[in-house]
Coordinates of C-alpha atoms in Angstrom, one line a residue:
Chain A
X1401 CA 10.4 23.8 -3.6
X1402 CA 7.4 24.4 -1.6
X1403 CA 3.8 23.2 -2.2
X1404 CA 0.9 25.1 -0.5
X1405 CA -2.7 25.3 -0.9
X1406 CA -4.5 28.1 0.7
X1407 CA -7.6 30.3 0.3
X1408 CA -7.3 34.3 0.3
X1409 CA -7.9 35.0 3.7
X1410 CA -10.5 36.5 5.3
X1411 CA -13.0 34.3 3.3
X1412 CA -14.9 31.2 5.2
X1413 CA -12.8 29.6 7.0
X1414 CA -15.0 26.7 6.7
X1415 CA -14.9 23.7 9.5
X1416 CA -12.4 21.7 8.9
X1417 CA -12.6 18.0 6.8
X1418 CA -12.9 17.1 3.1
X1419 CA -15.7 19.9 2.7
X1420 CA -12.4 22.3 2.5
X1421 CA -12.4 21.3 -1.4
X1422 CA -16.2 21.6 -1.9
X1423 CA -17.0 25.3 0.0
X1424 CA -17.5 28.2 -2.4
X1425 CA -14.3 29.6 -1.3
X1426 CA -12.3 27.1 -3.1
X1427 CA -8.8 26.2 -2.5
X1428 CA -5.9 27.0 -4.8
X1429 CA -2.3 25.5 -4.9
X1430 CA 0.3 28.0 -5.2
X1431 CA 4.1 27.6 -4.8
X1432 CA 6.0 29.3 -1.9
X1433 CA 9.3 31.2 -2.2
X1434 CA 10.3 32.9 1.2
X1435 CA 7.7 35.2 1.7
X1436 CA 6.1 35.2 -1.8
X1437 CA 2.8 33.1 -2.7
X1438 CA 2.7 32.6 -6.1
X1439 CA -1.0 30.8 -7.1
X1440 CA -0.9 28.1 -9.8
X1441 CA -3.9 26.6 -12.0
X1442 CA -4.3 22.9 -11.5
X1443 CA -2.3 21.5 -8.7
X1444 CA 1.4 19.8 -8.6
X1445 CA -0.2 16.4 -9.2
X1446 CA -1.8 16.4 -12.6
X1447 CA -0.1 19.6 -13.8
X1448 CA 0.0 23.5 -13.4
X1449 CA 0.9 26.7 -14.6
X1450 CA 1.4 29.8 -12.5
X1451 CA -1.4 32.3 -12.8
X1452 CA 1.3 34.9 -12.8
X1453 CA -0.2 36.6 -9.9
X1454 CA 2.0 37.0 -6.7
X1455 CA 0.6 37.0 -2.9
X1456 CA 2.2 37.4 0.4
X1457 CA 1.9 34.7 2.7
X1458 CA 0.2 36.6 5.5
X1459 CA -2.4 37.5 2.3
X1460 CA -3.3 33.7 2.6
X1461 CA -4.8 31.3 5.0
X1462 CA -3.2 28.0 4.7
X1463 CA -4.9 24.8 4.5
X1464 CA -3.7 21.2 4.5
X1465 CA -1.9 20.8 1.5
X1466 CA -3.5 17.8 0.1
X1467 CA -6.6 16.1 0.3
X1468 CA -5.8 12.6 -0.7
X1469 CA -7.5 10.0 -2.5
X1470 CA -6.0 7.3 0.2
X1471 CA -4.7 8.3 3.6
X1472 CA -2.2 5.5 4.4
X1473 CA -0.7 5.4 8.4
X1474 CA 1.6 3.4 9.5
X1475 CA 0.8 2.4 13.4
X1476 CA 4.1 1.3 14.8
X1477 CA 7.5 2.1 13.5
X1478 CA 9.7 3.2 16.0
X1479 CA 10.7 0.9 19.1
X1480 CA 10.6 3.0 21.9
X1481 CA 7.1 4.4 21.2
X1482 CA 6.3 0.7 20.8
X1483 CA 7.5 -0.2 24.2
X1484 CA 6.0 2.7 25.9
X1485 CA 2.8 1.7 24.3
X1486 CA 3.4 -1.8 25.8
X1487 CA 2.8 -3.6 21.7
X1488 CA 4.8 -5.9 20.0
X1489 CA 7.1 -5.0 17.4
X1490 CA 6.2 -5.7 14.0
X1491 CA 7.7 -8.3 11.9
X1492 CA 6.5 -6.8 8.7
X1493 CA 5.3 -3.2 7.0
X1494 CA 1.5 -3.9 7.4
X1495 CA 0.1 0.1 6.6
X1496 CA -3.1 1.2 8.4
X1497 CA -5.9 3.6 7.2
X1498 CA -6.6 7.0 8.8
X1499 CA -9.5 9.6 7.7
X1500 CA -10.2 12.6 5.5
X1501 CA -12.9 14.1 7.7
X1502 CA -10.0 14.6 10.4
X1503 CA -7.5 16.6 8.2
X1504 CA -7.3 20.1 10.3
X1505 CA -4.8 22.6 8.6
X1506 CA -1.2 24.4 10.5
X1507 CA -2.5 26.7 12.7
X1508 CA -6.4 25.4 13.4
X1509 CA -7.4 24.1 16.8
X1510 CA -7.9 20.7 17.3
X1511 CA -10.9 20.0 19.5
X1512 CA -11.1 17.2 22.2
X1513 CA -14.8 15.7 23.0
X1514 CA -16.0 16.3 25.9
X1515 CA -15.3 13.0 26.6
X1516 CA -12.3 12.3 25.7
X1517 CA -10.2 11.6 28.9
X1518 CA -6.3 11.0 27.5
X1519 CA -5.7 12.7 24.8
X1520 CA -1.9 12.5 23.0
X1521 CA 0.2 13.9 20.2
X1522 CA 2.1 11.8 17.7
X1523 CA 4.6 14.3 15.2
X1524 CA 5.1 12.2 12.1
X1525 CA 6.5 12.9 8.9
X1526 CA 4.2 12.3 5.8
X1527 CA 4.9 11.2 2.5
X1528 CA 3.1 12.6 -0.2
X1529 CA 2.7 10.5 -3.8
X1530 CA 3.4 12.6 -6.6
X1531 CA 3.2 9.9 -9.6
X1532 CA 1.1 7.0 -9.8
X1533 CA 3.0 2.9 -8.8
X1534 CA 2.4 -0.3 -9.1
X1535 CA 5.1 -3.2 -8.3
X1536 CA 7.8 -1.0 -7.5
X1537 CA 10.9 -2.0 -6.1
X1538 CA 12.7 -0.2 -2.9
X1539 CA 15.6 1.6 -5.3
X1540 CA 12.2 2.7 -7.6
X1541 CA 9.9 3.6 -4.9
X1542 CA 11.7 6.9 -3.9
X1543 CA 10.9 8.5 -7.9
X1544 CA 6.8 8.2 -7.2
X1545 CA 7.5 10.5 -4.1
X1546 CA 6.5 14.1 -4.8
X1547 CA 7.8 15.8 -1.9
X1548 CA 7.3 15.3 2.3
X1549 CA 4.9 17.7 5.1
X1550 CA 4.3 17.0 8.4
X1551 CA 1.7 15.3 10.3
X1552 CA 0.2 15.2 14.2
X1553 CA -1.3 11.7 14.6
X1554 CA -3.7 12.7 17.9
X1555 CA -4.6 10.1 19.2
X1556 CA -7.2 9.8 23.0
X1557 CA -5.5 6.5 24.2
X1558 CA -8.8 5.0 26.5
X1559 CA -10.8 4.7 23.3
X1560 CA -7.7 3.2 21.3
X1561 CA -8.0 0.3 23.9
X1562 CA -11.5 0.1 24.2
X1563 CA -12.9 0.4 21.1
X1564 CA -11.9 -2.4 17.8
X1565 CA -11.2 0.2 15.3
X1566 CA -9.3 3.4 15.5
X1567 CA -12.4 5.8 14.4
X1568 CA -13.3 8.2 16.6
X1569 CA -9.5 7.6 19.1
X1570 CA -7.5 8.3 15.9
X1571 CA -10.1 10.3 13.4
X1572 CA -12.6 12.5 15.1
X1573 CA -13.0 15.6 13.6
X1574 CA -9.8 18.0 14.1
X1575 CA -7.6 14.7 14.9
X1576 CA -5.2 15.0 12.2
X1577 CA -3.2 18.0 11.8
X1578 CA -0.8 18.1 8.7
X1579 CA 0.9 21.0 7.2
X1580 CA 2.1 23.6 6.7
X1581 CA 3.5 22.5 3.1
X1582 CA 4.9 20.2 1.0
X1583 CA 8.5 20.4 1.1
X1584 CA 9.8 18.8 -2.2
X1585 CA 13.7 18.6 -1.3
X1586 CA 14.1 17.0 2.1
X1587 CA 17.1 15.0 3.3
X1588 CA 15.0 12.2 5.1
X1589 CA 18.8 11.0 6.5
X1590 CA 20.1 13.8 8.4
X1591 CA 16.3 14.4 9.6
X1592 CA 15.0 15.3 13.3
X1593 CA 11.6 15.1 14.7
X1594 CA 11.6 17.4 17.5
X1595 CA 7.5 17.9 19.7
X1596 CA 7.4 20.7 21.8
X1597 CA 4.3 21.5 24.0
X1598 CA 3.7 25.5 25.2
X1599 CA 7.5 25.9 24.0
X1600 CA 9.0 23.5 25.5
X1601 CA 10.8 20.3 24.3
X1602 CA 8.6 17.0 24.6
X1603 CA 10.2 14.4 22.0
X1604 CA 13.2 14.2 20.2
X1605 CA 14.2 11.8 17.5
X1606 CA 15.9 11.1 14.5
X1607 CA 13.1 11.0 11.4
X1608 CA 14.7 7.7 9.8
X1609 CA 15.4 5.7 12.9
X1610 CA 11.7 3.3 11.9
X1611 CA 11.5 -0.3 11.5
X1612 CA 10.5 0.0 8.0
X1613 CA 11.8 2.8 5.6
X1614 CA 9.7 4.9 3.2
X1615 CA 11.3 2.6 0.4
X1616 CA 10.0 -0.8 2.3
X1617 CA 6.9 0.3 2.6
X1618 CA 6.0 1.8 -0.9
X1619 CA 7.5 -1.0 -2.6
X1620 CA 5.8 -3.8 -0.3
X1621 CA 2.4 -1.7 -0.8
X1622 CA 2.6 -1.4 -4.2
X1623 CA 2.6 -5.3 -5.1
X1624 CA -0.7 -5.4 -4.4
X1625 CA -2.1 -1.5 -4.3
X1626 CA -1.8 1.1 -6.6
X1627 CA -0.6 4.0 -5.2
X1628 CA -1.9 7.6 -6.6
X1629 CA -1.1 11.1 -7.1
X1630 CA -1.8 12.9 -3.9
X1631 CA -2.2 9.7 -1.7
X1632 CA -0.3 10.4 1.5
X1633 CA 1.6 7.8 3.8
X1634 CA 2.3 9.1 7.4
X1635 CA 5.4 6.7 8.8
X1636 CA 4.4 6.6 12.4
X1637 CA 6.3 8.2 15.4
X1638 CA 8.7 7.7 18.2
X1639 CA 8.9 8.4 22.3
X1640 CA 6.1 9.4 24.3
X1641 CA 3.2 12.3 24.9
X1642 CA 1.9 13.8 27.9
X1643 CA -1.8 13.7 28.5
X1644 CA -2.6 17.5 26.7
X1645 CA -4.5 19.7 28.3
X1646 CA -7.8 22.8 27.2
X1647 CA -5.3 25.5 25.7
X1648 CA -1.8 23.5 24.8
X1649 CA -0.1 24.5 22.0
X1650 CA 1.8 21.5 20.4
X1651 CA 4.4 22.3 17.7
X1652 CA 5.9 19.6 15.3
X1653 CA 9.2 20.6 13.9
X1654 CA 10.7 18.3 11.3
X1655 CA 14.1 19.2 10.1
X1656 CA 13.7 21.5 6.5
X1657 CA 10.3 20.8 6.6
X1658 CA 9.2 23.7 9.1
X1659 CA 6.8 23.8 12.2
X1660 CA 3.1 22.0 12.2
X1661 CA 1.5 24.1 15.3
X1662 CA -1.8 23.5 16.3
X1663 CA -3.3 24.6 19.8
X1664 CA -5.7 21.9 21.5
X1665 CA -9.0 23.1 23.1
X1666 CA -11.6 21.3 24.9
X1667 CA -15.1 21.0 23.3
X1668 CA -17.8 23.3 24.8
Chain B
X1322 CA -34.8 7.2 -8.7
X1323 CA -31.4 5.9 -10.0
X1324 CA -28.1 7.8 -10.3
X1325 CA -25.3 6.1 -12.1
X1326 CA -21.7 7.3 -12.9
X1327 CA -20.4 6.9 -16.2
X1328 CA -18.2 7.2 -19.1
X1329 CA -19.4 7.3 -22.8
X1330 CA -18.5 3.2 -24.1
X1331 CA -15.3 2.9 -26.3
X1332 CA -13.4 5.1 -24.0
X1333 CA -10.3 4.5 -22.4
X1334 CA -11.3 1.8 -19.6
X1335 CA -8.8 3.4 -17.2
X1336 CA -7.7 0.6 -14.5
X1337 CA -10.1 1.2 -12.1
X1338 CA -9.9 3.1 -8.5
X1339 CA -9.4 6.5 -7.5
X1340 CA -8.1 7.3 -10.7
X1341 CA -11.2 7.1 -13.0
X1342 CA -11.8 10.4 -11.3
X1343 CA -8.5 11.9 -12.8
X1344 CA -8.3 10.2 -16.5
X1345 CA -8.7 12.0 -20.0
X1346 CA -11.9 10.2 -20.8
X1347 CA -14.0 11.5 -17.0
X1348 CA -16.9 10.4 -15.8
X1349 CA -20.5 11.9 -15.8
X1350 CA -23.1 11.4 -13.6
X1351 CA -26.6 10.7 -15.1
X1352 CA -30.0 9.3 -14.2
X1353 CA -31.0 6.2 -15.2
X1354 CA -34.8 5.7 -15.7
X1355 CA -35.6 2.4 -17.6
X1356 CA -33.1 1.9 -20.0
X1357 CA -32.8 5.6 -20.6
X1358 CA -29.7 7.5 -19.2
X1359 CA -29.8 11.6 -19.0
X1360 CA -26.4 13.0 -18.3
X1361 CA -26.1 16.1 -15.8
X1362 CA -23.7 18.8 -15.6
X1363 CA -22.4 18.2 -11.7
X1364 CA -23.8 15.7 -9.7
X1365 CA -26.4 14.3 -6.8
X1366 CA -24.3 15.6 -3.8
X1367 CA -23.8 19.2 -4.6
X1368 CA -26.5 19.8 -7.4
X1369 CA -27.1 18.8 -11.0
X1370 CA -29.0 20.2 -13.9
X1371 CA -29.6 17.8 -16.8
X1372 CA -27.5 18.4 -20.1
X1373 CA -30.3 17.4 -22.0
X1374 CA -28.8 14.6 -23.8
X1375 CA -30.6 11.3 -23.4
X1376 CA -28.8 8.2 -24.3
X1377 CA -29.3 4.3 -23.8
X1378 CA -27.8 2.5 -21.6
X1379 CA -25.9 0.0 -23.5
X1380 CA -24.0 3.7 -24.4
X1381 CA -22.1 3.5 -21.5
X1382 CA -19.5 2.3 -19.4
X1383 CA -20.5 2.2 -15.9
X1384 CA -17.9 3.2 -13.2
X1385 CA -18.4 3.2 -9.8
X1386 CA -21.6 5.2 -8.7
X1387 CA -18.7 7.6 -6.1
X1388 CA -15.8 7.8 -5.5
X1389 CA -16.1 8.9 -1.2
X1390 CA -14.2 11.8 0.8
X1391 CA -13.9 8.7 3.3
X1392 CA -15.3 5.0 2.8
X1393 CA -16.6 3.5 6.0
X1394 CA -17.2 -0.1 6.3
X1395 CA -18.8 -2.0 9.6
X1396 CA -16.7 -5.0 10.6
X1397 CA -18.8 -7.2 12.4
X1398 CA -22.9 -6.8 11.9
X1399 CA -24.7 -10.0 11.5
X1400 CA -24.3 -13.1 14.2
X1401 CA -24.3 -16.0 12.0
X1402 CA -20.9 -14.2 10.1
X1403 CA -19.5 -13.5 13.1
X1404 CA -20.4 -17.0 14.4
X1405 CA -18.9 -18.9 11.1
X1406 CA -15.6 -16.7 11.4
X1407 CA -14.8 -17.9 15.3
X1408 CA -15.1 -13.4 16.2
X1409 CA -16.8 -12.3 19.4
X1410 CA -20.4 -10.3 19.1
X1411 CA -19.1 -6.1 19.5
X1412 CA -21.3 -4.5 22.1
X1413 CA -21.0 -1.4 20.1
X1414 CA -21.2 0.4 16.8
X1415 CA -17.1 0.7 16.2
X1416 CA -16.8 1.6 12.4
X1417 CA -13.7 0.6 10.2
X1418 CA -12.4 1.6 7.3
X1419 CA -11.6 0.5 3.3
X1420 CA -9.9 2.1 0.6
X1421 CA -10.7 3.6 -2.4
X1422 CA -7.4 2.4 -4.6
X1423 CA -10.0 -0.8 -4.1
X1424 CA -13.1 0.6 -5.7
X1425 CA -13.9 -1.8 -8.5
X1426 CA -17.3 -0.9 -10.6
X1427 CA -19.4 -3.7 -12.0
X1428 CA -19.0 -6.0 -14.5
X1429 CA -15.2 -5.6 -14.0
X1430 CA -13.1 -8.3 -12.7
X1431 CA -11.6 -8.5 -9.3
X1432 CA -7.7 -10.1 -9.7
X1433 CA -6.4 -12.1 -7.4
X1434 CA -3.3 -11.7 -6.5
X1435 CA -0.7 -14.7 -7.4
X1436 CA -0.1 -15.3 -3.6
X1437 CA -3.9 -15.0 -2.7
X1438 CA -4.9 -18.7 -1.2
X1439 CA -8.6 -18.0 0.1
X1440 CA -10.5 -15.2 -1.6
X1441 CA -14.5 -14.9 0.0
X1442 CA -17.1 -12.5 -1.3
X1443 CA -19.1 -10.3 0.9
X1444 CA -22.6 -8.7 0.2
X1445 CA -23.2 -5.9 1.6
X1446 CA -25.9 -2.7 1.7
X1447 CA -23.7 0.5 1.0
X1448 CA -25.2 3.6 2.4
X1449 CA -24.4 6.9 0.3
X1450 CA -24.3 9.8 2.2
X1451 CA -26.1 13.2 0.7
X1452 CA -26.2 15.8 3.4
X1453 CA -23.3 16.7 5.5
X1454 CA -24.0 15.7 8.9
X1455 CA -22.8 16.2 12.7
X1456 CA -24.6 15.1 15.9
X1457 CA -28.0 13.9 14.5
X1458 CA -29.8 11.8 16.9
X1459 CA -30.9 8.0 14.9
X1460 CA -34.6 9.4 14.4
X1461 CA -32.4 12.5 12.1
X1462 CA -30.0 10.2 10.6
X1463 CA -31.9 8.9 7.7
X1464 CA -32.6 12.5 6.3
X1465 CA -28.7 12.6 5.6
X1466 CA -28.7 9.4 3.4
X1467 CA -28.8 10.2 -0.6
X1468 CA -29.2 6.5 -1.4
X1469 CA -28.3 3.0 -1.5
X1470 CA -26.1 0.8 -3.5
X1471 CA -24.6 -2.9 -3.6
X1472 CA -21.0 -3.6 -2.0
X1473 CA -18.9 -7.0 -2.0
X1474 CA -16.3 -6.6 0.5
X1475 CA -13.4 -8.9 -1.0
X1476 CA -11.5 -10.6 1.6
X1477 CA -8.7 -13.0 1.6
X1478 CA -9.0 -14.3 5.2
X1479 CA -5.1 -15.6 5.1
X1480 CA -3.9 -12.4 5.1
X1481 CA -6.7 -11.0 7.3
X1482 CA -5.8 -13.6 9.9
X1483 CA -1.8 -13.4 9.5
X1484 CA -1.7 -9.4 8.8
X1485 CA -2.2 -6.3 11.8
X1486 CA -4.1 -4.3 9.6
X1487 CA -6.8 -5.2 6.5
X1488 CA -4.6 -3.8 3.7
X1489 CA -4.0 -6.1 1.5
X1490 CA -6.5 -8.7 3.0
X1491 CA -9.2 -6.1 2.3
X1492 CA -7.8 -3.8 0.0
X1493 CA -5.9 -5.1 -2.8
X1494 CA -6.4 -3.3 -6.1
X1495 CA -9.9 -4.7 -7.3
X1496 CA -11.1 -5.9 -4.2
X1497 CA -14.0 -3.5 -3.3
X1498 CA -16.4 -4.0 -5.9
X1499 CA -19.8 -1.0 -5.9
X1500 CA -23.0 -0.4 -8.2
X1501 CA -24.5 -0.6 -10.3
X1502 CA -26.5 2.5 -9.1
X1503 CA -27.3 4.6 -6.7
X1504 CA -31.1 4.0 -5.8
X1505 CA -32.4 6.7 -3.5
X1506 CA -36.1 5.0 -3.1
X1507 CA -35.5 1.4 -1.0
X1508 CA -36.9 -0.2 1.6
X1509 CA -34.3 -1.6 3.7
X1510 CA -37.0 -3.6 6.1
X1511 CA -38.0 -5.4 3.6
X1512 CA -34.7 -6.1 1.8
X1513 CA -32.8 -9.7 0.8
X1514 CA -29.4 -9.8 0.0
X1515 CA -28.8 -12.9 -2.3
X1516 CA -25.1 -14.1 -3.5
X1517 CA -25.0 -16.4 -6.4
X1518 CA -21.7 -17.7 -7.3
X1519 CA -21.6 -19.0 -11.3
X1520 CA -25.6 -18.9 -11.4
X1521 CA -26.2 -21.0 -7.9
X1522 CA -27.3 -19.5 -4.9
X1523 CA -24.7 -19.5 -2.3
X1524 CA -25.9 -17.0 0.2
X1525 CA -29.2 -15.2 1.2
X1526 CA -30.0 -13.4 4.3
X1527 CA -32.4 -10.8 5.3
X1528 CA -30.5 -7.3 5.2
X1529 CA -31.9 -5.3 8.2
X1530 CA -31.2 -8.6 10.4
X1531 CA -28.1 -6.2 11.4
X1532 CA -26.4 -6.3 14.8
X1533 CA -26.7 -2.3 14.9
X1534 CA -28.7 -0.7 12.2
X1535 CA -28.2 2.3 9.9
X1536 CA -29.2 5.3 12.3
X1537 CA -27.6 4.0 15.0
X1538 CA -24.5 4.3 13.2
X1539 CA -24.8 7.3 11.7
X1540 CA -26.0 8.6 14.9
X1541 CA -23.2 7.2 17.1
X1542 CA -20.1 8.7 14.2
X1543 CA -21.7 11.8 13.9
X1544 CA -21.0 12.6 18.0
X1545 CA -17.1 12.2 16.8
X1546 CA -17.2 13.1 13.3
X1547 CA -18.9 15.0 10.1
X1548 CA -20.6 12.9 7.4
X1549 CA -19.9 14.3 4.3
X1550 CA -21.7 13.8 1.1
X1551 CA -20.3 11.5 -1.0
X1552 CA -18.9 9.3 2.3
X1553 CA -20.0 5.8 2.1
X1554 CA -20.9 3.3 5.0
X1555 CA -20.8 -0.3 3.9
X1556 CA -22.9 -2.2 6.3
X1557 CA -21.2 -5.6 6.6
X1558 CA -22.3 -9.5 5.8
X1559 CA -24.2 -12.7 7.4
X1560 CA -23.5 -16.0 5.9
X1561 CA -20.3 -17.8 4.4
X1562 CA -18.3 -17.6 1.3
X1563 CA -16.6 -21.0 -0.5
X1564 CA -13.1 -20.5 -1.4
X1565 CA -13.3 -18.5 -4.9
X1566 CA -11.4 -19.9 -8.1
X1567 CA -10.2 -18.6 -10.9
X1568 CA -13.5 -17.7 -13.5
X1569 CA -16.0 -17.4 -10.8
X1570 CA -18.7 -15.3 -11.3
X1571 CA -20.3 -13.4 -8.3
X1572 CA -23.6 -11.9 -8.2
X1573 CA -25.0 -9.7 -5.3
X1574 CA -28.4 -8.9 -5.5
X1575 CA -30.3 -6.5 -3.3
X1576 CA -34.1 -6.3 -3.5
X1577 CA -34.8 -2.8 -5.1
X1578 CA -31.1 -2.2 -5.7
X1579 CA -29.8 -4.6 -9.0
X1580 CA -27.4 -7.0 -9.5
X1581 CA -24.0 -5.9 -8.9
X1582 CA -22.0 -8.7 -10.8
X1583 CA -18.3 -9.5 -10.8
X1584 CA -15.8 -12.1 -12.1
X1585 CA -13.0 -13.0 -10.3
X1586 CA -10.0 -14.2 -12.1
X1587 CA -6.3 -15.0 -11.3
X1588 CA -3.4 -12.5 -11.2
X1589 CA -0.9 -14.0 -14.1

C-alpha cells in the first residue's frame, strides 16, 4: 500500500520546510493505487477514512510524505562509505538528529548556497513509525514500523569538517529530499539502493548490508526514547558521491520503493 | 504578556513529549494575566481570538508552552561552562540540535534512566520564534522572536563523553524540561539565570554574558535556513551542575520569565 500526501496542484507551491503543513493550501494524505489518488481524512498515523473522492496522480503535486515529530539519522552504517569518508567504524547504534526545515519533496530542486563548495548526495532508505514504542525488543521492533520512503541525505562535505554540528552541511534549506511515498510492503532483504546522476549509475548497494539493522536500532533507541507516530529514522548510506554540479539531476532508486529525483541548482 | 499551553486539570496526564499534541484530552493555548487564564481558539504563531472563557490558573495542567517544527539548541555559549567541562572556545555560531520526544513541561519529573551515573541540569534562555524568517541581518533578527521561556538542558555527561552523538546523553525521554510560559516582554540585558537545587542556590550567572548572542545566531542560521514559528533556540549554560540524586528538586529561574521547576527521580 502506498502512502502520499499531496496538495491539488496548481495551488502554492509554497517554499519548502515545515511551513508545508501551515500554508492555506493544506496538505492531505491520500492512498495511491497505480495511477489513482484516492484522498483520505486524517492521516495513516492516528486514523482515516477515505473521502470517497478519487484523483489522478498527475491531478496532484506531491509533497514529502510526513512531517515528523522527530527526524532520527543515522551517520555511519555502511563500511565502505565509512572508509571513503576516512571515520571509524562504529562500535554501537548511536542515532543522530537531522531537521524539518530541510524536508524538500520528489521532484523539487534542492538549492546549493552560494557558498557551498562540495556538495554530495547520500540515497538512504527511511523508516517511518507508524505506532508509538517504548522498550522494545529487536523481534518487537519491526510491528511499530508503518511502512518505508526514501531519503537523499545532501550533504556539502567542507562545512561537515569545519563546522562542530551538522546544521547548515547536513540541514540548509532544500538539503533533505525524501519521497515520493510511503511504501507499506517492502522486502528490506532482497533490497537495492541504486544513485544515478543525469541517468547514469553512480552507487550501487544492497539496502541491508549496514552495521546496525532497522531492528538494532529501534530496539536500542527505544530503552531510553519514546518513539512516535510519524517519527522517521533514515539508516544512513553506502559508497561514494561525486562533487554535484548547477543543473544535476540525482535519482534515488530503492528497490519496490520507486525513484526519489530531485535536480540540484545553484543559488542565485 | 504571557502565553501558556494547557490542558483543563483532571485530564489524562498523557506521558509527556510530542505526543501531548496528539492525545484525546489536547491542549489549548491561553493567556495568562495574573492568576487569570483566557483560553484562545488557535494560537500565538498563526493567530488567536479569545474563546471567552476565563478560568484560574490552578484550573489547569500546564504542558509545554510549544511543541517546535525544529528545536535548536547552542552547544557551547558561556566560557566558564566551557572552561569547567575541559571543551575548546568555538570561533563561531555552529547550532545543534535536541529532540522533542524530550520535551518535559514543568512541574513534571525528569526519570533517570536505571543506567544513568551523572545526571547535570542546565539553565538555559529559550528563544521562541514567531515570524518565519530567512536572511535577516542581527539588527532584523529580534523582530522575528515571539518570546522567551526557561529551558534545563538535562545531560548525563557519561554518555555524552562515551557516545558519537547526544541522543541519549541529551535526549532521553524527560530530559528537556520548558515553561512555564511564554513571556513576550523581557529584557535579556538585564537578565539572571539562578539554579537552586532542593531550595539552595547552586548556580547564578548573568544571561547575556553569551559567547555569541541572540541576533547573531538568528542572523548567521537564517543565511542557510528558514526560521519558522514555533522553532525554538535554546541558548546554552555558564556554571557547573553537582551530580543529581534521586528526589532532587531543580529550579531555574529567569528574571522576568518564572520558575521553571522540576524533580528528578530514579527510573525503577
Amino acid at each position: 500500500m502506498k502512502w502520499i500526501r499531496a496538495r491539488l496542484a496548481g495551488g502554492n507551491e509554497g517554499q519548502g520546510g515545515a511551513d508545508r503543513a501551515a500554508g492555506a493550501a493544506a496538505p492531505f494524505h491520500a492512498l495511491l493505487d497505480g495511477d489513482r489518488v484516492s484522498p483520505v481524512r486524517g492521516d495513516p498515523f492516528k486514523g482515516y477514512e477515505k473521502t470517497g473522492e478519487i484523483l489522478r496522480l498527475e491531478d496532484v503535486r506531491l509533497d514529502v510524505p510526513v512531517i515528523p515529530p522527530t527526524f532520527y539519522c543515522v551517520g555511519l552504517n555502511y563500511t565502505k562509505h565509512i572508509a571513503t569518508e576516512g571515520l571509524k567504524i562504529p562500535d554501537k547504534p548511536d542515532v543522530g538528529y537531522r531537521a524539518n526545515n530541510a524536508l524538500l519533496a520528489h521532484g523539487e530542486d534542492v538549492v546549493m548556497p552560494a557558498d557551498a563548495t562540495k556538495v554530495h548526495y547520500e540515497g538512504e532508505l527511511v523508516v517511518v513509525i507508524g505506532k508509538r514504542a517504548r522498550n522494545v525488543s529487536p523481534a518487537e521492533a519491526r510491528a511499530c514500523v508503518l511502512g518505508y520512503t526514501i531519503g537523499n541525505d545532501v550533504s556539502e562535505r567542507n562545512w561537515q569538517k569545519s563546522d562542530r554540528t551538522f546544521w547548515r552541511a547536513k540541514n540548509s534549506d532544500t538539503f533533505k529530499p525524501m519521497g515520493p511515498w510511503i511504501e507499506t510492503d517492502a522486502d528490506v532483504d532482497a533490497m537495492e539502493t541504486l544513485v544515478k546522476v543525469n541517468g547514469k549509475e553512480s552507487t550501487r548497494f544492497h539496502t541491508n548490508d549496514m552495521l546496525f539493522g532497522i531492528d538494532t536500532f529501534l530496539s536500542t533507541m527505544s530503552r531510553y526514547l519514546t518513539l512516535y507516530p510519524g517519527d522517521i529514522l533514515w539508516m544512513g548510506t553506502d559508497g561514494h558521491s561525486p562533487d554535484l554540479a548547477d543543473g544535476d539531476v540525482v535519482e534515488v532508486s530503492l528497490t519496490g520503493l520507486g525513484t526519489l529525483r530531485n535536480r540540484f541548482v545553484r543559488a542565485r
